[in-house]
Amino acid sequence: MHEPYHLISDQPIEQITLHPIAMPLVEVLTTSFGGDALRPAILVELRLAGGATGWGECVAGWSPGYSYETIGTAMHALSDFFIPTALGKTHLDGLHRFRGHPMAKLAMEAAFWSAVAGARNMPLGDLLGSGRKDRAVVGVSIGIQPSIDATLAVIEKRLNEGYQRIKLKIKPGWDIDMLRAVRQAYPDILLMADANSAYTLDDLPLFKKLDDLNLLMIEQPLGHDDIYQHGKLQPHLRTPICLDESIRNVDDARLAIETGAGRIINLKPARIGGITESLKLHAYCHEAGVPLWIGGMLETGLGRAVNLAMASLPGVTMPSDISATNRYYEPDITNEVFTLNREDSTITVPAGPGLGVTANPARLAEAEATFASLTKSEFMGLK
Ligand code: OSB
Ligand code: MG
């Protein structure tokens, strides 16, 4: 049977190099599960015979927080299983017999797809699909702040920069009062909240109050691996629930939508475990008319280039969590800088061959040295 979105290269995979890095964030994103000042990543550099090179970014954190994956588990999965199974092949079929480790898998697929796009002299986005836009509509994700005044100040700054959709992280005790104040100050903006699984069904009275604030959506209010209980919550609310953490693949998305557990899907290629599976999820949402957007994991420019290519696909119908470079890293690991197009709250999708962005060797070396300089206890202390 023809497997959709199956990619085969003309040249075999010749070399794969891992670059563990640590980069200081311009602004810490504090969520209901915490936040890091120094962001780790594992960059996967993949070279095809013939010389085309691609990059993938593994967004696993220092500790199991957003996901069970960590830098340590990803290094293990990549170096002991994924890389050996890929070397010398013209495809990544070998990855599919390994369960789990989606962030590590996506890093492999992103590196492979961007290398193949480069070898074919086409932008990654064109390899992903047709009917694309040149620009992706984006919003900004704002962490938990020390006060409501501080929150209003960050929102004002981001609106002035041109972001037309504001996402605020919430947690118990930092929700209704803060969101009411924001809604009062900005009655008309596209506003949403992301709970990162911090609530339970016992919080229904709170969600009823949030329901009066005309939020665009509430992201992942309940269990990180739950669909069933979200299905108990959504019928009580007019505000759409968007699922992030609990959607691991296209079947989860279908289950959530068909059972009414949510009405919007956040697609993070890293959480879905690959470009192939992400394209299946995109196709499902597109065909079923399910609102879809691309989530972010504070990627460097290399990972954000992949997310931007995904966000340019025609089934992505809502603003994505992809912000300009100056929201994340100054300087970034890439030579290129992403800026916000103020007039329409978009970022232009790279149009050059492959990823369309390049790693800066000096900054890469520095970020690798920062990672290497961390002792185990510092590393643990970061979380
Ligand atoms: O839940 O969407 C989330 C970042 C890290 C972990 C989880 C999440 C996020 C974001 C960041 O919201 C969005 C971005 O990359 O700009
Ligand atoms: Mg989220």
mmCIF file of C-alpha atoms in Angstrom, residues 19-25 35-43 57-64 69-72 74-75 103 297-300 329 333 367-368 370-372 374 379-380 382-383:
data_model
loop_
_atom_site.group_PDB
_atom_site.id
_atom_site.type_symbol
_atom_site.label_atom_id
_atom_site.label_comp_id
_atom_site.label_asym_id
_atom_site.label_seq_id
_atom_site.Cartn_x
_atom_site.Cartn_y
_atom_site.Cartn_z
ATOM 1 C CA HIS A 19 25.361 18.725 18.824
ATOM 2 C CA PRO A 20 24.011 19.096 22.369
ATOM 3 C CA ILE A 21 23.688 22.812 23.107
ATOM 4 C CA ALA A 22 22.497 25.175 25.834
ATOM 5 C CA MET A 23 21.288 28.689 24.997
ATOM 6 C CA PRO A 24 20.218 31.541 27.285
ATOM 7 C CA LEU A 25 16.625 32.623 26.647
ATOM 8 C CA GLY A 35 10.574 27.375 33.227
ATOM 9 C CA ASP A 36 14.281 27.474 32.325
ATOM 10 C CA ALA A 37 16.624 30.418 31.791
ATOM 11 C CA LEU A 38 19.040 28.213 29.876
ATOM 12 C CA ARG A 39 17.387 26.150 27.188
ATOM 13 C CA PRO A 40 18.949 22.846 26.089
ATOM 14 C CA ALA A 41 18.536 21.230 22.681
ATOM 15 C CA ILE A 42 20.214 18.520 20.650
ATOM 16 C CA LEU A 43 20.871 19.560 17.092
ATOM 17 C CA GLU A 57 16.298 20.095 16.576
ATOM 18 C CA CYS A 58 15.379 17.873 19.527
ATOM 19 C CA VAL A 59 13.485 20.001 22.050
ATOM 20 C CA ALA A 60 13.571 17.612 25.021
ATOM 21 C CA GLY A 61 14.178 19.491 28.281
ATOM 22 C CA TRP A 62 16.615 19.071 31.163
ATOM 23 C CA SER A 63 14.040 17.067 33.113
ATOM 24 C CA PRO A 64 10.752 15.282 32.397
ATOM 25 C CA GLU A 69 11.711 12.929 27.281
ATOM 26 C CA THR A 70 14.896 14.593 28.501
ATOM 27 C CA ILE A 71 18.239 15.494 26.989
ATOM 28 C CA GLY A 72 19.539 12.242 28.481
ATOM 29 C CA ALA A 74 17.114 11.670 23.679
ATOM 30 C CA MET A 75 20.907 11.264 23.527
ATOM 31 C CA MET A 103 11.109 14.523 20.156
ATOM 32 C CA MET A 297 8.843 24.532 22.057
ATOM 33 C CA LEU A 298 11.084 27.619 22.193
ATOM 34 C CA GLU A 299 13.053 26.268 19.245
ATOM 35 C CA THR A 300 16.211 27.897 17.932
ATOM 36 C CA TYR A 329 17.594 34.163 21.498
ATOM 37 C CA ILE A 333 22.176 29.852 16.483
ATOM 38 C CA ALA A 367 26.428 26.822 22.697
ATOM 39 C CA GLU A 368 28.037 23.368 22.667
ATOM 40 C CA THR A 370 28.042 25.985 27.382
ATOM 41 C CA PHE A 371 26.326 22.609 27.411
ATOM 42 C CA ALA A 372 29.617 20.766 28.031
ATOM 43 C CA LEU A 374 27.537 22.179 32.960
ATOM 44 C CA PHE A 379 22.345 20.442 35.073
ATOM 45 C CA MET A 380 19.907 18.940 37.609
ATOM 46 C CA LEU A 382 18.511 23.918 36.386
ATOM 47 C CA LYS A 383 15.235 22.132 37.017
#
